[in-house]
């Protein structure tokens, strides 16, 4: 795993997803977090920030999925522009990755992460409003309580613009509508009355750049809140509840995943132990086979020596028992034994 992360940081292309996924199945979450936190490029970018910046959402998803609830420090890290991983994911318009980050950070830090500002005071919501990513605006807001939504919409950048100001200025009516319908009716008026450094409200900001559709929408919110808003707000509340349930389910899945990985690691360790035992047994078997071969060779040599000895004994026996000739005196002669 360490090698895969190091290679990914050094290279510019995406790694082999199959190899990365296989490595992750045997890497405990706390070890993975340590590797991602400590292995960085020359600009101190982590593999997570690089994956998002390089448009490799698949890599980011694989890295983040096992870290649910333990990656707060990693998620709050910023690059040279003051962007967190969430800022980057919003800028890429990747709703799936935004959801994963929101479900990875611990519940007590979710609002703080969304409200974190970059170098010019933009939050993740501000960037979603600037870009007109209505679905991401909704994703960010439904993950928060009512009080947190109101607080988030009150945050101003260095020019005192709120997310409502930026959506109005860019003419992103749908995103603007989603933000307004996410808060209680009695809070809308105060938000629409906030002024930026140029002393302009969101309505006046939209008027200054001729965003007619946006101007009409904001003017309608100057009127008494319609019953339709109450219904929409209730729908938003239901989405928030569903998001909480999804977050809990993902947390449970994360716990099960962590447990499964621990079991896999334990099984792998047991397999390594058995492999080592088999290797030792194999070495002992090879040594025994060598000893057997040596004994067989020694036995063969002994058999050959015994055969030679028997042959000599037979010849000696013949020599002792069988006369073959006589000399001049009449004594018997025997063939030499060789």
mmCIF file of C-alpha atoms in Angstrom, residues 61-214:
data_model
loop_
_atom_site.group_PDB
_atom_site.id
_atom_site.type_symbol
_atom_site.label_atom_id
_atom_site.label_comp_id
_atom_site.label_asym_id
_atom_site.label_seq_id
_atom_site.Cartn_x
_atom_site.Cartn_y
_atom_site.Cartn_z
ATOM 1 C CA UNK A 61 -13.345 7.324 -3.300
ATOM 2 C CA UNK A 62 -11.131 4.308 -2.599
ATOM 3 C CA UNK A 63 -8.927 6.267 -0.211
ATOM 4 C CA UNK A 64 -11.787 7.863 1.707
ATOM 5 C CA UNK A 65 -14.247 4.987 2.000
ATOM 6 C CA UNK A 66 -12.364 3.085 4.753
ATOM 7 C CA UNK A 67 -11.687 6.274 6.765
ATOM 8 C CA UNK A 68 -15.215 7.146 7.865
ATOM 9 C CA UNK A 69 -15.106 8.875 11.260
ATOM 10 C CA UNK A 70 -11.299 8.865 11.645
ATOM 11 C CA UNK A 71 -10.127 11.280 8.935
ATOM 12 C CA UNK A 72 -11.049 14.692 10.399
ATOM 13 C CA UNK A 73 -7.473 15.977 10.527
ATOM 14 C CA UNK A 74 -6.870 14.888 6.932
ATOM 15 C CA UNK A 75 -10.084 16.515 5.659
ATOM 16 C CA UNK A 76 -9.263 19.862 7.280
ATOM 17 C CA UNK A 77 -5.859 20.101 5.598
ATOM 18 C CA UNK A 78 -5.557 22.877 2.998
ATOM 19 C CA UNK A 79 -3.487 23.407 -0.135
ATOM 20 C CA UNK A 80 -1.704 26.635 -1.105
ATOM 21 C CA UNK A 81 -5.011 28.278 -2.066
ATOM 22 C CA UNK A 82 -6.574 27.469 1.278
ATOM 23 C CA UNK A 83 -8.754 24.746 -0.263
ATOM 24 C CA UNK A 84 -9.770 21.675 1.702
ATOM 25 C CA UNK A 85 -10.653 18.387 0.018
ATOM 26 C CA UNK A 86 -14.298 19.476 0.237
ATOM 27 C CA UNK A 87 -13.555 22.783 -1.510
ATOM 28 C CA UNK A 88 -11.810 20.836 -4.265
ATOM 29 C CA UNK A 89 -14.624 18.334 -4.638
ATOM 30 C CA UNK A 90 -17.184 21.162 -4.932
ATOM 31 C CA UNK A 91 -15.046 22.987 -7.482
ATOM 32 C CA UNK A 92 -14.959 19.788 -9.552
ATOM 33 C CA UNK A 93 -18.740 19.550 -9.333
ATOM 34 C CA UNK A 94 -18.453 15.981 -8.029
ATOM 35 C CA UNK A 95 -21.565 15.472 -5.919
ATOM 36 C CA UNK A 96 -20.761 11.832 -5.118
ATOM 37 C CA UNK A 97 -17.379 12.799 -3.721
ATOM 38 C CA UNK A 98 -18.926 15.684 -1.760
ATOM 39 C CA UNK A 99 -21.383 13.248 -0.176
ATOM 40 C CA UNK A 100 -18.586 10.825 0.679
ATOM 41 C CA UNK A 101 -16.537 13.556 2.353
ATOM 42 C CA UNK A 102 -19.555 14.690 4.364
ATOM 43 C CA UNK A 103 -20.198 11.117 5.462
ATOM 44 C CA UNK A 104 -16.501 10.569 6.237
ATOM 45 C CA UNK A 105 -16.005 13.540 8.564
ATOM 46 C CA UNK A 106 -17.296 12.968 12.083
ATOM 47 C CA UNK A 107 -20.793 14.346 12.659
ATOM 48 C CA UNK A 108 -19.569 16.895 15.207
ATOM 49 C CA UNK A 109 -17.183 18.427 12.640
ATOM 50 C CA UNK A 110 -19.451 18.438 9.585
ATOM 51 C CA UNK A 111 -20.630 22.039 9.929
ATOM 52 C CA UNK A 112 -17.103 23.269 10.659
ATOM 53 C CA UNK A 113 -15.789 21.574 7.512
ATOM 54 C CA UNK A 114 -18.523 23.041 5.288
ATOM 55 C CA UNK A 115 -18.019 26.480 6.872
ATOM 56 C CA UNK A 116 -14.222 26.364 6.485
ATOM 57 C CA UNK A 117 -13.002 29.336 4.421
ATOM 58 C CA UNK A 118 -10.399 29.406 1.658
ATOM 59 C CA UNK A 119 -7.983 32.250 0.953
ATOM 60 C CA UNK A 120 -10.714 34.707 -0.060
ATOM 61 C CA UNK A 121 -13.240 33.634 2.531
ATOM 62 C CA UNK A 122 -15.250 31.275 0.334
ATOM 63 C CA UNK A 123 -16.863 28.266 2.003
ATOM 64 C CA UNK A 124 -17.738 25.086 0.134
ATOM 65 C CA UNK A 125 -21.302 26.441 -0.090
ATOM 66 C CA UNK A 126 -20.042 29.709 -1.552
ATOM 67 C CA UNK A 127 -18.237 27.855 -4.326
ATOM 68 C CA UNK A 128 -21.308 25.737 -5.047
ATOM 69 C CA UNK A 129 -23.373 28.951 -5.272
ATOM 70 C CA UNK A 130 -20.806 30.656 -7.534
ATOM 71 C CA UNK A 131 -20.707 27.632 -9.844
ATOM 72 C CA UNK A 132 -24.473 27.109 -9.865
ATOM 73 C CA UNK A 133 -24.193 23.512 -8.646
ATOM 74 C CA UNK A 134 -27.720 23.306 -7.264
ATOM 75 C CA UNK A 135 -27.518 19.618 -6.343
ATOM 76 C CA UNK A 136 -24.312 20.196 -4.392
ATOM 77 C CA UNK A 137 -25.891 23.210 -2.659
ATOM 78 C CA UNK A 138 -28.697 20.912 -1.521
ATOM 79 C CA UNK A 139 -26.265 18.148 -0.548
ATOM 80 C CA UNK A 140 -24.315 20.536 1.679
ATOM 81 C CA UNK A 141 -27.398 22.035 3.298
ATOM 82 C CA UNK A 142 -29.394 18.887 3.982
ATOM 83 C CA UNK A 143 -26.472 17.509 5.996
ATOM 84 C CA UNK A 144 -26.876 20.343 8.536
ATOM 85 C CA UNK A 145 -29.391 21.286 11.180
ATOM 86 C CA UNK A 146 -31.665 24.293 10.649
ATOM 87 C CA UNK A 147 -29.543 26.470 12.936
ATOM 88 C CA UNK A 148 -26.380 25.463 11.096
ATOM 89 C CA UNK A 149 -27.916 26.272 7.699
ATOM 90 C CA UNK A 150 -28.866 29.754 8.862
ATOM 91 C CA UNK A 151 -25.396 30.257 10.307
ATOM 92 C CA UNK A 152 -23.745 29.048 7.100
ATOM 93 C CA UNK A 153 -25.819 31.412 4.949
ATOM 94 C CA UNK A 154 -24.719 34.281 7.186
ATOM 95 C CA UNK A 155 -21.004 33.711 6.514
ATOM 96 C CA UNK A 156 -19.376 36.470 4.461
ATOM 97 C CA UNK A 157 -16.209 36.442 2.360
ATOM 98 C CA UNK A 158 -13.540 39.144 2.427
ATOM 99 C CA UNK A 159 -15.862 41.383 0.370
ATOM 100 C CA UNK A 160 -18.740 40.678 2.771
ATOM 101 C CA UNK A 161 -20.632 38.666 0.168
ATOM 102 C CA UNK A 162 -22.722 35.742 1.366
ATOM 103 C CA UNK A 163 -23.464 32.629 -0.685
ATOM 104 C CA UNK A 164 -26.808 34.300 -1.516
ATOM 105 C CA UNK A 165 -24.963 37.344 -2.882
ATOM 106 C CA UNK A 166 -22.765 35.175 -5.115
ATOM 107 C CA UNK A 167 -25.640 33.086 -6.473
ATOM 108 C CA UNK A 168 -27.626 36.302 -7.146
ATOM 109 C CA UNK A 169 -24.684 37.973 -8.884
ATOM 110 C CA UNK A 170 -24.048 34.928 -11.105
ATOM 111 C CA UNK A 171 -27.748 34.541 -11.889
ATOM 112 C CA UNK A 172 -27.980 30.991 -10.541
ATOM 113 C CA UNK A 173 -31.674 31.118 -9.694
ATOM 114 C CA UNK A 174 -32.123 27.429 -8.906
ATOM 115 C CA UNK A 175 -29.242 27.414 -6.428
ATOM 116 C CA UNK A 176 -30.556 30.599 -4.868
ATOM 117 C CA UNK A 177 -34.015 29.091 -4.505
ATOM 118 C CA UNK A 178 -32.608 25.978 -2.841
ATOM 119 C CA UNK A 179 -30.759 28.054 -0.258
ATOM 120 C CA UNK A 180 -33.821 30.161 0.554
ATOM 121 C CA UNK A 181 -36.145 27.185 0.896
ATOM 122 C CA UNK A 182 -33.746 25.374 3.217
ATOM 123 C CA UNK A 183 -34.363 27.784 6.119
ATOM 124 C CA UNK A 184 -37.436 28.772 8.138
ATOM 125 C CA UNK A 185 -39.603 31.544 6.644
ATOM 126 C CA UNK A 186 -38.891 33.926 9.499
ATOM 127 C CA UNK A 187 -35.138 33.837 8.794
ATOM 128 C CA UNK A 188 -35.330 34.745 5.098
ATOM 129 C CA UNK A 189 -35.846 38.476 5.482
ATOM 130 C CA UNK A 190 -32.753 39.006 7.619
ATOM 131 C CA UNK A 191 -30.550 37.097 5.190
ATOM 132 C CA UNK A 192 -31.853 39.033 2.185
ATOM 133 C CA UNK A 193 -31.162 42.289 4.023
ATOM 134 C CA UNK A 194 -27.447 41.582 4.500
ATOM 135 C CA UNK A 195 -25.151 43.940 2.585
ATOM 136 C CA UNK A 196 -21.741 43.402 1.050
ATOM 137 C CA UNK A 197 -18.823 45.810 1.008
ATOM 138 C CA UNK A 198 -20.548 47.760 -1.745
ATOM 139 C CA UNK A 199 -23.600 48.136 0.519
ATOM 140 C CA UNK A 200 -25.707 45.930 -1.754
ATOM 141 C CA UNK A 201 -28.192 43.278 -0.748
ATOM 142 C CA UNK A 202 -28.442 40.110 -2.868
ATOM 143 C CA UNK A 203 -31.345 41.716 -4.748
ATOM 144 C CA UNK A 204 -29.407 44.913 -5.428
ATOM 145 C CA UNK A 205 -26.363 42.880 -6.433
ATOM 146 C CA UNK A 206 -28.436 40.977 -9.003
ATOM 147 C CA UNK A 207 -29.960 44.221 -10.285
ATOM 148 C CA UNK A 208 -26.492 45.731 -10.751
ATOM 149 C CA UNK A 209 -25.576 43.053 -13.314
ATOM 150 C CA UNK A 210 -29.000 42.730 -14.941
ATOM 151 C CA UNK A 211 -29.908 39.212 -13.828
ATOM 152 C CA UNK A 212 -33.622 39.635 -14.483
ATOM 153 C CA UNK A 213 -34.815 36.147 -13.526
ATOM 154 C CA UNK A 214 -32.886 36.295 -10.278
#
